[in-house]
CSV table of C-alpha atoms and ligand atoms in Angstrom, one decimal:
chain,number,residue,atom,x,y,z
A,1,UNK,CA,-41.5,30.2,5.7
A,2,UNK,CA,-40.4,31.7,2.4
A,3,UNK,CA,-36.8,31.4,1.3
A,4,UNK,CA,-36.2,35.1,1.6
A,5,UNK,CA,-37.4,35.2,5.3
A,6,UNK,CA,-35.4,32.2,6.4
A,7,UNK,CA,-32.7,32.9,9.0
A,8,UNK,CA,-29.5,31.1,8.1
A,9,UNK,CA,-26.7,30.6,10.6
A,10,UNK,CA,-24.1,32.2,8.3
A,11,UNK,CA,-24.8,34.4,5.3
A,12,UNK,CA,-21.9,35.7,3.2
A,13,UNK,CA,-23.1,38.3,0.7
A,14,UNK,CA,-21.0,39.8,-2.0
A,15,UNK,CA,-17.8,39.6,0.0
A,16,UNK,CA,-14.6,40.7,-1.7
A,17,UNK,CA,-11.2,41.2,-0.1
A,18,UNK,CA,-8.4,43.3,-1.4
A,19,UNK,CA,-5.0,43.4,0.3
A,20,UNK,CA,-2.7,46.3,-0.3
A,21,UNK,CA,0.7,44.9,-1.0
A,22,UNK,CA,4.0,46.6,-2.0
A,23,UNK,CA,3.4,45.4,-5.6
A,24,UNK,CA,0.0,47.0,-5.5
A,25,UNK,CA,-3.5,45.9,-4.6
A,26,UNK,CA,-4.3,42.2,-4.6
A,27,UNK,CA,-7.8,40.7,-4.9
A,28,UNK,CA,-7.9,37.7,-2.6
A,29,UNK,CA,-11.6,37.1,-2.7
A,30,UNK,CA,-14.0,38.0,-5.4
A,31,UNK,CA,-17.8,38.2,-4.8
A,32,UNK,CA,-18.3,35.3,-2.4
A,33,UNK,CA,-21.9,34.4,-1.6
A,34,UNK,CA,-22.8,31.6,0.8
A,35,UNK,CA,-25.8,30.6,2.9
A,36,UNK,CA,-25.1,28.1,5.6
A,37,UNK,CA,-27.8,26.4,7.7
A,38,UNK,CA,-27.6,25.9,11.4
A,39,UNK,CA,-25.7,22.7,12.4
A,40,UNK,CA,-24.3,22.2,9.0
A,41,UNK,CA,-20.8,20.8,8.9
A,42,UNK,CA,-19.1,22.7,6.1
A,43,UNK,CA,-15.7,21.6,4.8
A,44,UNK,CA,-13.8,24.1,2.6
A,45,UNK,CA,-11.2,22.8,0.1
A,46,UNK,CA,-9.2,24.4,-2.7
A,47,UNK,CA,-5.7,25.1,-3.7
A,48,UNK,CA,-3.2,27.1,-1.6
A,49,UNK,CA,-3.8,30.8,-1.9
A,50,UNK,CA,-7.5,30.6,-3.0
A,51,UNK,CA,-8.6,32.6,0.0
A,52,UNK,CA,-9.9,29.9,2.4
A,53,UNK,CA,-8.2,31.4,5.5
A,54,UNK,CA,-9.1,34.9,4.4
A,55,UNK,CA,-12.8,33.9,4.1
A,56,UNK,CA,-12.7,32.2,7.5
A,57,UNK,CA,-11.0,35.3,9.1
A,58,UNK,CA,-13.7,37.5,7.7
A,59,UNK,CA,-16.4,35.3,9.1
A,60,UNK,CA,-14.6,35.2,12.4
A,61,UNK,CA,-14.6,39.0,12.4
A,62,UNK,CA,-10.8,39.2,12.6
A,63,UNK,CA,-10.8,41.8,9.8
A,64,UNK,CA,-13.6,43.3,7.6
A,65,UNK,CA,-14.3,42.5,4.0
A,66,UNK,CA,-13.5,45.2,1.5
A,67,UNK,CA,-17.0,45.0,0.2
A,68,UNK,CA,-20.0,42.9,1.2
A,69,UNK,CA,-21.2,41.6,4.5
A,70,UNK,CA,-21.2,38.6,6.7
A,71,UNK,CA,-24.1,37.9,9.0
A,72,UNK,CA,-24.2,35.3,11.8
A,73,UNK,CA,-27.7,34.6,12.9
A,74,UNK,CA,-29.0,37.6,11.2
A,75,UNK,CA,-26.5,40.0,12.8
A,76,UNK,CA,-23.7,41.7,10.8
A,77,UNK,CA,-20.3,40.6,12.0
A,78,UNK,CA,-18.2,43.6,13.1
A,79,UNK,CA,-15.6,41.9,15.2
A,80,UNK,CA,-14.4,38.6,16.9
A,81,UNK,CA,-16.1,36.9,19.8
A,82,UNK,CA,-19.8,36.7,20.3
A,83,UNK,CA,-20.8,33.1,19.6
A,84,UNK,CA,-17.8,32.1,17.5
A,85,UNK,CA,-15.2,29.6,18.5
A,86,UNK,CA,-12.0,29.5,16.4
A,87,UNK,CA,-9.4,26.7,16.2
A,88,UNK,CA,-6.3,27.6,14.3
A,89,UNK,CA,-3.9,25.4,12.5
A,90,UNK,CA,-1.3,25.8,15.2
A,91,UNK,CA,-2.7,25.1,18.6
A,92,UNK,CA,-2.7,28.5,20.4
A,93,UNK,CA,-2.8,27.3,24.0
A,94,UNK,CA,-1.6,29.4,27.0
A,95,UNK,CA,1.6,27.7,28.0
A,96,UNK,CA,1.4,28.9,31.6
A,97,UNK,CA,-2.1,27.3,32.1
A,98,UNK,CA,-2.9,23.7,32.7
A,99,UNK,CA,-5.2,21.8,30.2
A,100,UNK,CA,-8.1,22.4,32.6
A,101,UNK,CA,-7.5,26.1,32.9
A,102,UNK,CA,-6.9,26.4,29.1
A,103,UNK,CA,-10.3,24.8,28.4
A,104,UNK,CA,-12.0,26.9,31.0
A,105,UNK,CA,-10.3,30.2,30.0
A,106,UNK,CA,-13.1,31.4,27.6
A,107,UNK,CA,-15.7,30.6,30.3
A,108,UNK,CA,-13.8,32.7,32.8
A,109,UNK,CA,-13.8,35.6,30.3
A,110,UNK,CA,-17.6,35.1,29.9
A,111,UNK,CA,-18.0,35.5,33.7
A,112,UNK,CA,-18.9,31.9,34.4
A,113,UNK,CA,-18.3,31.0,38.1
A,114,UNK,CA,-15.4,28.8,39.2
A,115,UNK,CA,-17.3,25.6,40.0
A,116,UNK,CA,-19.4,25.7,36.9
A,117,UNK,CA,-16.5,26.4,34.6
A,118,UNK,CA,-14.5,23.5,36.1
A,119,UNK,CA,-17.4,21.2,35.6
A,120,UNK,CA,-17.8,22.3,32.0
A,121,UNK,CA,-14.1,22.0,31.4
A,122,UNK,CA,-14.0,18.5,32.8
A,123,UNK,CA,-16.9,17.5,30.6
A,124,UNK,CA,-15.1,18.5,27.4
A,125,UNK,CA,-11.7,17.2,28.5
A,126,UNK,CA,-13.5,13.9,28.9
A,127,UNK,CA,-15.1,14.1,25.5
A,128,UNK,CA,-11.7,14.6,23.8
A,129,UNK,CA,-10.2,11.8,26.0
A,130,UNK,CA,-7.8,13.8,28.0
A,131,UNK,CA,-9.0,13.1,31.6
A,132,UNK,CA,-5.6,12.0,32.7
A,133,UNK,CA,-4.0,15.2,31.5
A,134,UNK,CA,-6.3,17.7,33.0
A,135,UNK,CA,-3.6,19.0,35.3
A,136,UNK,CA,-0.8,18.9,32.7
A,137,UNK,CA,0.7,21.9,30.9
A,138,UNK,CA,0.8,22.2,27.1
A,139,UNK,CA,4.5,21.5,26.9
A,140,UNK,CA,3.9,18.1,28.4
A,141,UNK,CA,1.5,17.2,25.6
A,142,UNK,CA,2.0,15.8,22.1
A,143,UNK,CA,0.8,17.9,19.1
A,144,UNK,CA,-2.4,15.8,18.7
A,145,UNK,CA,-3.2,16.2,22.4
A,146,UNK,CA,-2.7,20.0,22.2
A,147,UNK,CA,-5.1,20.1,19.3
A,148,UNK,CA,-7.6,18.1,21.3
A,149,UNK,CA,-7.3,20.7,24.0
A,150,UNK,CA,-7.9,23.5,21.5
A,151,UNK,CA,-11.1,21.7,20.3
A,152,UNK,CA,-12.3,21.2,23.8
A,153,UNK,CA,-11.7,24.8,24.6
A,154,UNK,CA,-13.6,25.9,21.5
A,155,UNK,CA,-16.5,23.7,22.4
A,156,UNK,CA,-16.5,24.7,26.1
A,157,UNK,CA,-17.8,28.2,25.5
A,158,UNK,CA,-20.7,26.7,23.5
A,159,UNK,CA,-20.3,28.9,20.4
A,160,UNK,CA,-23.0,28.8,17.8
A,161,UNK,CA,-20.4,28.6,15.1
A,162,UNK,CA,-17.1,26.7,15.2
A,163,UNK,CA,-14.4,27.9,12.7
A,164,UNK,CA,-11.5,25.6,12.1
A,165,UNK,CA,-8.5,26.3,9.8
A,166,UNK,CA,-6.7,23.0,8.9
A,167,UNK,CA,-6.8,22.0,12.6
A,168,UNK,CA,-5.3,18.6,11.8
A,169,UNK,CA,-2.9,19.7,9.1
A,170,UNK,CA,0.3,19.2,11.1
A,171,UNK,CA,-0.6,15.8,12.5
A,172,UNK,CA,0.4,12.2,11.6
A,173,UNK,CA,-2.2,10.0,9.9
A,174,UNK,CA,-3.0,8.0,13.0
A,175,UNK,CA,-3.5,11.0,15.3
A,176,UNK,CA,-5.5,12.7,12.5
A,177,UNK,CA,-7.8,9.7,12.2
A,178,UNK,CA,-8.3,9.7,16.0
A,179,UNK,CA,-9.1,13.4,16.1
A,180,UNK,CA,-11.5,13.1,13.1
A,181,UNK,CA,-13.4,10.5,15.0
A,182,UNK,CA,-13.3,12.6,18.1
A,183,UNK,CA,-14.6,15.7,16.3
A,184,UNK,CA,-17.3,13.6,14.6
A,185,UNK,CA,-18.4,12.1,17.9
A,186,UNK,CA,-18.5,15.5,19.6
A,187,UNK,CA,-20.5,17.1,16.7
A,188,UNK,CA,-22.9,14.1,16.6
A,189,UNK,CA,-23.5,14.5,20.3
A,190,UNK,CA,-23.7,18.3,20.3
A,191,UNK,CA,-24.5,19.8,16.9
A,192,UNK,CA,-22.9,23.1,16.0
A,193,UNK,CA,-22.4,25.0,12.7
A,194,UNK,CA,-18.9,24.1,11.7
A,195,UNK,CA,-16.7,25.7,9.1
A,196,UNK,CA,-13.7,23.5,8.6
A,197,UNK,CA,-10.8,24.1,6.2
A,198,UNK,CA,-8.8,21.2,4.9
A,199,UNK,CA,-6.6,20.1,2.1
A,200,UNK,CA,-7.5,16.5,2.7
A,201,UNK,CA,-10.4,15.4,0.4
A,202,UNK,CA,-11.0,12.2,2.4
A,203,UNK,CA,-11.3,14.2,5.6
A,204,UNK,CA,-13.8,16.6,3.9
A,205,UNK,CA,-16.0,13.7,2.8
A,206,UNK,CA,-15.8,12.0,6.2
A,207,UNK,CA,-16.7,15.0,8.3
A,208,UNK,CA,-19.0,17.2,6.3
A,209,UNK,CA,-22.6,17.6,5.3
A,210,UNK,CA,-21.5,20.0,2.5
A,211,UNK,CA,-18.2,20.7,0.8
A,212,UNK,CA,-17.3,24.1,-0.6
A,213,UNK,CA,-14.8,23.9,-3.4
A,214,UNK,CA,-12.9,27.2,-3.9
A,215,UNK,CA,-10.8,28.3,-6.9
A,216,UNK,CA,-8.0,30.8,-7.1
A,217,UNK,CA,-7.3,33.7,-9.3
A,218,UNK,CA,-9.1,35.6,-7.6
A,219,UNK,CA,-10.5,33.4,-4.8
A,220,UNK,CA,-14.2,32.4,-5.3
A,221,UNK,CA,-16.6,29.6,-4.6
A,222,UNK,CA,-16.6,27.2,-7.5
A,223,UNK,CA,-19.0,24.6,-6.4
A,224,UNK,CA,-20.9,23.3,-3.4
A,225,UNK,CA,-21.3,19.6,-3.0
A,226,UNK,CA,-23.9,17.9,-0.8
A,227,UNK,CA,-22.5,15.0,1.0
A,228,UNK,CA,-25.4,12.6,1.1
A,229,UNK,CA,-23.8,10.1,3.5
A,230,UNK,CA,-25.8,9.4,6.6
A,231,UNK,CA,-24.7,9.5,10.3
A,232,UNK,CA,-23.3,8.1,12.5
A,233,UNK,CA,-20.0,8.1,10.6
A,234,UNK,CA,-16.6,6.8,11.8
A,235,UNK,CA,-13.4,5.6,10.3
A,236,UNK,CA,-15.2,2.5,8.9
A,237,UNK,CA,-17.4,4.8,6.8
A,238,UNK,CA,-14.2,5.3,4.7
A,239,UNK,CA,-14.5,1.7,3.5
A,240,UNK,CA,-18.0,2.0,2.0
A,241,UNK,CA,-18.5,2.3,-1.8
A,242,UNK,CA,-20.6,5.4,-1.4
A,243,UNK,CA,-17.8,7.1,0.5
A,244,UNK,CA,-15.2,6.2,-2.1
A,245,UNK,CA,-17.4,7.3,-5.0
A,246,UNK,CA,-17.8,10.7,-3.4
A,247,UNK,CA,-14.2,11.0,-2.6
A,248,UNK,CA,-13.1,10.2,-6.1
A,249,UNK,CA,-15.6,12.7,-7.5
A,250,UNK,CA,-14.3,15.4,-5.2
A,251,UNK,CA,-10.7,14.4,-5.8
A,252,UNK,CA,-11.1,14.8,-9.6
A,253,UNK,CA,-12.6,18.3,-9.1
A,254,UNK,CA,-10.1,19.5,-6.6
A,255,UNK,CA,-7.2,18.0,-8.5
A,256,UNK,CA,-8.2,20.0,-11.5
A,257,UNK,CA,-8.1,23.1,-9.4
A,258,UNK,CA,-4.6,22.4,-8.3
A,259,UNK,CA,-3.5,21.7,-11.9
A,260,UNK,CA,-5.0,24.9,-13.1
A,261,UNK,CA,-3.1,26.8,-10.5
A,262,UNK,CA,0.2,25.2,-11.6
A,263,UNK,CA,-0.3,26.6,-15.1
B,301,ATP,N1,-2.7,40.0,5.3
B,301,ATP,C1,-2.5,39.8,4.0
B,301,ATP,N2,-1.8,40.8,3.3
B,301,ATP,C2,-1.6,40.6,2.0
B,301,ATP,N3,-2.0,39.5,1.3
B,301,ATP,C3,-2.6,38.5,2.0
B,301,ATP,C4,-2.9,38.6,3.4
B,301,ATP,N4,-3.5,37.5,3.8
B,301,ATP,C5,-3.6,36.7,2.7
B,301,ATP,N5,-3.1,37.3,1.6
B,301,ATP,C6,-3.1,36.8,0.2
B,301,ATP,O1,-4.4,36.4,-0.2
B,301,ATP,C7,-4.4,35.2,-0.9
B,301,ATP,C8,-5.2,34.2,-0.1
B,301,ATP,O2,-4.6,33.8,1.1
B,301,ATP,P1,-5.2,32.7,2.1
B,301,ATP,O3,-4.3,32.7,3.3
B,301,ATP,O4,-6.6,33.1,2.4
B,301,ATP,O5,-5.2,31.4,1.2
B,301,ATP,P2,-5.5,29.9,1.6
B,301,ATP,O6,-6.5,29.4,0.7
B,301,ATP,O7,-5.9,29.8,3.1
B,301,ATP,O8,-4.2,29.2,1.4
B,301,ATP,P3,-3.5,27.9,2.2
B,301,ATP,O9,-4.2,26.7,1.7
B,301,ATP,O10,-2.1,27.9,1.7
B,301,ATP,O11,-3.6,28.1,3.6
B,301,ATP,C9,-2.9,34.8,-0.9
B,301,ATP,O12,-2.4,35.1,-2.2
B,301,ATP,C10,-2.2,35.6,0.1
B,301,ATP,O13,-0.9,35.9,-0.3
B,302,MG,MG1,-5.0,28.9,4.8
């Protein structure tokens, strides 16, 4: 199949985004082009304000680009939903629903019957290790547990694409390591196309098949790095020389971006 006929999972073509602010018009994204293969695990890194969240929101269909298009599986994105699961930085769970009901919520919206959605919810609650908390309410859970519920919920609707905006940003190092492992296991068992934003270079190398480095002023893609590390991966992967070599390389590149932004 020729390159031009290949169907990518996500294609971002000539995307720019202008926000109208009081001070005038602000260019947040300038001419972003990306082609993402099915089941790729993409991590996006770059300094604060370089447009990571903006790009993710456009892919999610939460708002349109100013120019350009995003296609998911060959179809132009015109709104949210339809095969896209989103996990935000702050766990957006329904406080009045139990863990089980939160995980099953999207399935209910899709019209899946009660028994089937309970079965699916149980499966993902098990994968994220929360069996004992299926009947608990969000307020009874720690931050890390809530984030695991959010991931289970995103997985439960079986989206083609999973979009995650710094999902582990607010967590302590221990919980974060646990959830990285959890997400890795889930993804290794059931592949999906993931678009995962993080400020943590180590996290990016551990999770991803490719890393997108973005730069600010205005936001654009600076470089795409292939992470050649094999799978399965787990926390011990962090101890290997290959891992550390890549991490240092990425750190040097990203650190430069942060310094340039300080100027
Ligand atoms: N709705 C909006 N209205 C106006 N300006 C916005 C809006 N959303 C984002 N911006 C601006 O666009 C730029 C990119 O923001 P964005 O949130 O995408 O950055 P980011 O890379 O996700 O940063 P962080 O790492 O801090 O989350 C910022 O300068 C921000 O102020
Ligand atoms: Mg952001």
